[in-house]
Amino acid sequence: CQPCHRFCATCAGAGADGCINCTEGYFMEDGRCVQSCSISYYFDHSSENGYKSCKKCDISCLTCNGPGFKNCTSCPSGYLLDLGMCQMGAICKDVSLFRGA
């Protein structure tokens, strides 16, 4: 038997990528323990089994604050953020229709 990596609370192997659960102050992200969620990941508040984790954002988002395509906080190049969703950059709302009324 070998000790778990210092970031791991429990592990299935050596190294930071062998963690099953993380120690206090670290989050599980794609099988490894991290201090903060990477870009394109969000902090999952549900904390499965009492352990905190980072989950992947919807593929349409660059960054997000929750699951699905309606929780984007920023978008990839060429897309615009509109009410939490990333839309093609060519789609704009025409505000000039409401002027002069």
Short mmCIF file of N, CA and C in Angstrom, two decimals:
data_model
loop_
_atom_site.label_atom_id
_atom_site.label_comp_id
_atom_site.label_asym_id
_atom_site.label_seq_id
_atom_site.Cartn_x
_atom_site.Cartn_y
_atom_site.Cartn_z
N CYS A 1 0.84 -1.19 0.00
CA CYS A 1 0.00 0.00 0.00
C CYS A 1 0.87 1.24 0.00
N GLN A 2 0.42 2.24 -0.74
CA GLN A 2 1.10 3.53 -0.77
C GLN A 2 0.11 4.61 -0.33
N PRO A 3 0.63 5.68 0.26
CA PRO A 3 -0.28 6.75 0.70
C PRO A 3 -0.89 7.48 -0.49
N CYS A 4 -2.09 8.03 -0.27
CA CYS A 4 -2.74 8.85 -1.29
C CYS A 4 -1.98 10.16 -1.44
N HIS A 5 -2.17 10.81 -2.57
CA HIS A 5 -1.63 12.15 -2.78
C HIS A 5 -2.20 13.07 -1.71
N ARG A 6 -1.51 14.11 -1.33
CA ARG A 6 -1.95 15.00 -0.24
C ARG A 6 -3.26 15.72 -0.53
N PHE A 7 -3.67 15.85 -1.79
CA PHE A 7 -4.94 16.47 -2.14
C PHE A 7 -6.11 15.52 -1.99
N CYS A 8 -5.84 14.20 -1.88
CA CYS A 8 -6.89 13.18 -1.86
C CYS A 8 -7.32 12.82 -0.44
N ALA A 9 -8.64 12.72 -0.25
CA ALA A 9 -9.17 12.18 1.00
C ALA A 9 -9.16 10.66 0.91
N THR A 10 -9.56 10.13 -0.25
CA THR A 10 -9.46 8.70 -0.56
C THR A 10 -8.95 8.58 -1.98
N CYS A 11 -8.33 7.46 -2.30
CA CYS A 11 -7.76 7.31 -3.64
C CYS A 11 -7.78 5.87 -4.11
N ALA A 12 -7.60 5.71 -5.40
CA ALA A 12 -7.53 4.40 -6.03
C ALA A 12 -6.14 4.16 -6.60
N GLY A 13 -5.26 5.14 -6.46
CA GLY A 13 -3.91 5.02 -6.97
C GLY A 13 -3.07 6.21 -6.54
N ALA A 14 -1.79 6.14 -6.87
CA ALA A 14 -0.87 7.22 -6.50
C ALA A 14 -1.09 8.43 -7.40
N GLY A 15 -0.68 9.58 -6.94
CA GLY A 15 -0.76 10.80 -7.75
C GLY A 15 -2.08 11.53 -7.57
N ALA A 16 -2.09 12.80 -7.98
CA ALA A 16 -3.28 13.65 -7.84
C ALA A 16 -4.43 13.20 -8.72
N ASP A 17 -4.15 12.43 -9.77
CA ASP A 17 -5.22 11.95 -10.65
C ASP A 17 -5.79 10.61 -10.20
N GLY A 18 -5.32 10.09 -9.05
CA GLY A 18 -5.84 8.84 -8.52
C GLY A 18 -6.87 9.04 -7.41
N CYS A 19 -7.29 10.28 -7.20
CA CYS A 19 -8.22 10.60 -6.12
C CYS A 19 -9.63 10.09 -6.42
N ILE A 20 -10.30 9.64 -5.36
CA ILE A 20 -11.73 9.32 -5.42
C ILE A 20 -12.50 10.49 -4.83
N ASN A 21 -12.00 11.01 -3.71
CA ASN A 21 -12.55 12.20 -3.05
C ASN A 21 -11.38 13.08 -2.63
N CYS A 22 -11.66 14.38 -2.50
CA CYS A 22 -10.60 15.35 -2.21
C CYS A 22 -10.62 15.78 -0.75
N THR A 23 -9.46 16.25 -0.28
CA THR A 23 -9.37 16.79 1.07
C THR A 23 -10.05 18.16 1.12
N GLU A 24 -10.25 18.66 2.31
CA GLU A 24 -10.89 19.96 2.54
C GLU A 24 -10.17 21.05 1.74
N GLY A 25 -10.93 21.90 1.06
CA GLY A 25 -10.35 23.00 0.30
C GLY A 25 -10.05 22.65 -1.15
N TYR A 26 -10.30 21.41 -1.56
CA TYR A 26 -10.07 20.98 -2.93
C TYR A 26 -11.36 20.43 -3.51
N PHE A 27 -11.49 20.51 -4.83
CA PHE A 27 -12.69 20.07 -5.53
C PHE A 27 -12.34 19.01 -6.56
N MET A 28 -13.21 18.01 -6.71
CA MET A 28 -13.00 16.96 -7.70
C MET A 28 -13.39 17.50 -9.08
N GLU A 29 -12.48 17.40 -10.03
CA GLU A 29 -12.73 17.87 -11.39
C GLU A 29 -12.14 16.85 -12.36
N ASP A 30 -13.00 16.13 -13.05
CA ASP A 30 -12.55 15.11 -14.02
C ASP A 30 -11.50 14.16 -13.44
N GLY A 31 -11.74 13.67 -12.24
CA GLY A 31 -10.86 12.66 -11.65
C GLY A 31 -9.61 13.19 -10.97
N ARG A 32 -9.48 14.50 -10.84
CA ARG A 32 -8.33 15.06 -10.13
C ARG A 32 -8.81 16.12 -9.16
N CYS A 33 -8.02 16.41 -8.16
CA CYS A 33 -8.39 17.41 -7.15
C CYS A 33 -7.74 18.74 -7.48
N VAL A 34 -8.56 19.80 -7.48
CA VAL A 34 -8.08 21.14 -7.83
C VAL A 34 -8.49 22.13 -6.75
N GLN A 35 -7.75 23.23 -6.63
CA GLN A 35 -8.07 24.26 -5.63
C GLN A 35 -9.23 25.14 -6.08
N SER A 36 -9.40 25.32 -7.37
CA SER A 36 -10.53 26.08 -7.91
C SER A 36 -10.90 25.50 -9.27
N CYS A 37 -12.15 25.69 -9.65
CA CYS A 37 -12.62 25.13 -10.91
C CYS A 37 -11.91 25.80 -12.09
N SER A 38 -11.55 24.99 -13.07
CA SER A 38 -10.90 25.50 -14.28
C SER A 38 -11.90 26.24 -15.15
N ILE A 39 -11.39 26.93 -16.17
CA ILE A 39 -12.26 27.60 -17.13
C ILE A 39 -13.12 26.52 -17.79
N SER A 40 -14.35 26.83 -18.09
CA SER A 40 -15.33 25.90 -18.67
C SER A 40 -15.87 24.89 -17.67
N TYR A 41 -15.65 25.12 -16.37
CA TYR A 41 -16.20 24.30 -15.30
C TYR A 41 -16.90 25.22 -14.31
N TYR A 42 -17.86 24.68 -13.56
CA TYR A 42 -18.55 25.44 -12.53
C TYR A 42 -18.55 24.64 -11.23
N PHE A 43 -18.64 25.35 -10.11
CA PHE A 43 -18.70 24.69 -8.81
C PHE A 43 -20.09 24.09 -8.63
N ASP A 44 -20.16 22.79 -8.39
CA ASP A 44 -21.44 22.10 -8.21
C ASP A 44 -21.82 22.17 -6.73
N HIS A 45 -22.86 22.92 -6.43
CA HIS A 45 -23.29 23.15 -5.05
C HIS A 45 -23.93 21.93 -4.41
N SER A 46 -24.31 20.92 -5.21
CA SER A 46 -24.98 19.75 -4.64
C SER A 46 -24.04 18.89 -3.80
N SER A 47 -22.73 18.99 -4.02
CA SER A 47 -21.69 18.25 -3.30
C SER A 47 -22.07 16.80 -3.01
N GLU A 48 -21.96 15.97 -4.04
CA GLU A 48 -22.27 14.54 -3.94
C GLU A 48 -21.46 13.88 -2.82
N ASN A 49 -22.10 13.06 -2.05
CA ASN A 49 -21.46 12.33 -0.95
C ASN A 49 -20.77 13.26 0.05
N GLY A 50 -21.19 14.52 0.10
CA GLY A 50 -20.58 15.46 1.03
C GLY A 50 -19.29 16.07 0.53
N TYR A 51 -18.85 15.68 -0.67
CA TYR A 51 -17.62 16.22 -1.24
C TYR A 51 -17.96 17.20 -2.36
N LYS A 52 -17.19 18.28 -2.45
CA LYS A 52 -17.45 19.32 -3.45
C LYS A 52 -16.78 18.95 -4.77
N SER A 53 -17.42 19.38 -5.88
CA SER A 53 -16.86 19.05 -7.18
C SER A 53 -17.09 20.16 -8.19
N CYS A 54 -16.32 20.10 -9.28
CA CYS A 54 -16.47 21.00 -10.41
C CYS A 54 -17.03 20.19 -11.57
N LYS A 55 -18.04 20.74 -12.24
CA LYS A 55 -18.65 20.06 -13.38
C LYS A 55 -18.41 20.87 -14.64
N LYS A 56 -18.39 20.19 -15.77
CA LYS A 56 -18.14 20.82 -17.07
C LYS A 56 -19.34 21.67 -17.48
N CYS A 57 -19.06 22.87 -18.00
CA CYS A 57 -20.10 23.74 -18.53
C CYS A 57 -20.67 23.13 -19.81
N ASP A 58 -21.85 23.59 -20.19
CA ASP A 58 -22.43 23.21 -21.46
C ASP A 58 -21.46 23.59 -22.57
N ILE A 59 -21.44 22.81 -23.62
CA ILE A 59 -20.48 23.03 -24.72
C ILE A 59 -20.64 24.40 -25.37
N SER A 60 -21.83 25.03 -25.26
CA SER A 60 -22.05 26.34 -25.86
C SER A 60 -21.42 27.47 -25.07
N CYS A 61 -21.04 27.23 -23.80
CA CYS A 61 -20.49 28.28 -22.92
C CYS A 61 -18.97 28.24 -22.87
N LEU A 62 -18.35 29.40 -22.69
CA LEU A 62 -16.93 29.45 -22.38
C LEU A 62 -16.78 29.30 -20.87
N THR A 63 -17.55 30.09 -20.11
CA THR A 63 -17.62 29.95 -18.66
C THR A 63 -19.10 29.95 -18.27
N CYS A 64 -19.38 29.42 -17.07
CA CYS A 64 -20.78 29.32 -16.64
C CYS A 64 -20.86 29.29 -15.13
N ASN A 65 -22.09 29.40 -14.61
CA ASN A 65 -22.30 29.30 -13.17
C ASN A 65 -23.26 28.17 -12.81
N GLY A 66 -23.52 27.29 -13.77
CA GLY A 66 -24.40 26.15 -13.52
C GLY A 66 -24.53 25.29 -14.76
N PRO A 67 -25.32 24.21 -14.65
CA PRO A 67 -25.47 23.28 -15.77
C PRO A 67 -26.37 23.82 -16.88
N GLY A 68 -26.25 23.26 -18.06
CA GLY A 68 -27.13 23.59 -19.17
C GLY A 68 -26.71 24.82 -19.95
N PHE A 69 -27.42 25.07 -21.05
CA PHE A 69 -27.06 26.15 -21.97
C PHE A 69 -27.60 27.51 -21.54
N LYS A 70 -28.36 27.58 -20.44
CA LYS A 70 -28.92 28.85 -19.98
C LYS A 70 -28.16 29.45 -18.80
N ASN A 71 -27.01 28.88 -18.45
CA ASN A 71 -26.22 29.37 -17.32
C ASN A 71 -24.84 29.88 -17.72
N CYS A 72 -24.69 30.30 -18.97
CA CYS A 72 -23.40 30.81 -19.44
C CYS A 72 -23.11 32.18 -18.81
N THR A 73 -21.85 32.43 -18.50
CA THR A 73 -21.43 33.75 -18.01
C THR A 73 -20.51 34.42 -19.02
N SER A 74 -19.94 33.66 -19.95
CA SER A 74 -19.19 34.21 -21.08
C SER A 74 -19.24 33.20 -22.21
N CYS A 75 -18.95 33.68 -23.42
CA CYS A 75 -19.11 32.85 -24.61
C CYS A 75 -17.82 32.74 -25.41
N PRO A 76 -17.72 31.69 -26.24
CA PRO A 76 -16.56 31.58 -27.14
C PRO A 76 -16.55 32.73 -28.14
N SER A 77 -15.44 32.95 -28.78
CA SER A 77 -15.30 34.00 -29.79
C SER A 77 -16.34 33.83 -30.88
N GLY A 78 -16.97 34.95 -31.27
CA GLY A 78 -17.98 34.91 -32.31
C GLY A 78 -19.40 34.75 -31.79
N TYR A 79 -19.55 34.58 -30.47
CA TYR A 79 -20.86 34.42 -29.85
C TYR A 79 -21.11 35.55 -28.86
N LEU A 80 -22.37 35.91 -28.67
CA LEU A 80 -22.74 36.96 -27.72
C LEU A 80 -23.58 36.37 -26.61
N LEU A 81 -23.39 36.87 -25.39
CA LEU A 81 -24.15 36.42 -24.24
C LEU A 81 -25.48 37.16 -24.19
N ASP A 82 -26.59 36.42 -24.15
CA ASP A 82 -27.92 37.01 -24.09
C ASP A 82 -28.77 36.22 -23.12
N LEU A 83 -29.06 36.82 -21.96
CA LEU A 83 -29.87 36.17 -20.91
C LEU A 83 -29.32 34.79 -20.53
N GLY A 84 -28.01 34.72 -20.38
CA GLY A 84 -27.37 33.48 -19.95
C GLY A 84 -27.12 32.47 -21.05
N MET A 85 -27.48 32.81 -22.29
CA MET A 85 -27.27 31.89 -23.41
C MET A 85 -26.31 32.51 -24.42
N CYS A 86 -25.50 31.68 -25.06
CA CYS A 86 -24.58 32.14 -26.09
C CYS A 86 -25.26 32.03 -27.45
N GLN A 87 -25.33 33.18 -28.13
CA GLN A 87 -25.97 33.26 -29.45
C GLN A 87 -24.91 33.64 -30.48
N MET A 88 -25.15 33.25 -31.73
CA MET A 88 -24.25 33.65 -32.81
C MET A 88 -24.11 35.17 -32.81
N GLY A 89 -22.92 35.67 -33.07
CA GLY A 89 -22.64 37.11 -33.03
C GLY A 89 -23.49 37.93 -33.97
N ALA A 90 -24.03 37.35 -35.03
CA ALA A 90 -24.82 38.10 -36.01
C ALA A 90 -26.22 38.41 -35.49
N ILE A 91 -26.67 37.73 -34.45
CA ILE A 91 -28.02 37.93 -33.93
C ILE A 91 -28.00 39.09 -32.93
N CYS A 92 -28.66 40.17 -33.28
CA CYS A 92 -28.74 41.33 -32.40
C CYS A 92 -30.20 41.78 -32.32
N LYS A 93 -30.57 42.30 -31.19
CA LYS A 93 -31.92 42.84 -31.04
C LYS A 93 -31.90 44.29 -31.52
N ASP A 94 -32.88 44.67 -32.36
CA ASP A 94 -32.94 46.02 -32.91
C ASP A 94 -33.66 46.94 -31.94
N VAL A 95 -32.90 47.72 -31.18
CA VAL A 95 -33.46 48.62 -30.19
C VAL A 95 -34.01 49.87 -30.86
N SER A 96 -33.56 50.21 -32.07
CA SER A 96 -33.99 51.44 -32.73
C SER A 96 -35.48 51.44 -33.04
N LEU A 97 -36.13 50.30 -33.09
CA LEU A 97 -37.56 50.23 -33.36
C LEU A 97 -38.38 50.89 -32.26
N PHE A 98 -37.83 50.95 -31.05
CA PHE A 98 -38.54 51.49 -29.91
C PHE A 98 -38.30 52.98 -29.70
N ARG A 99 -37.41 53.57 -30.47
CA ARG A 99 -37.08 55.00 -30.32
C ARG A 99 -38.08 55.85 -31.11
N GLY A 100 -38.34 57.01 -30.62
CA GLY A 100 -39.19 57.97 -31.31
C GLY A 100 -40.67 57.71 -31.16
N ALA A 101 -41.06 56.79 -30.30
CA ALA A 101 -42.47 56.47 -30.13
C ALA A 101 -43.14 57.42 -29.17
#
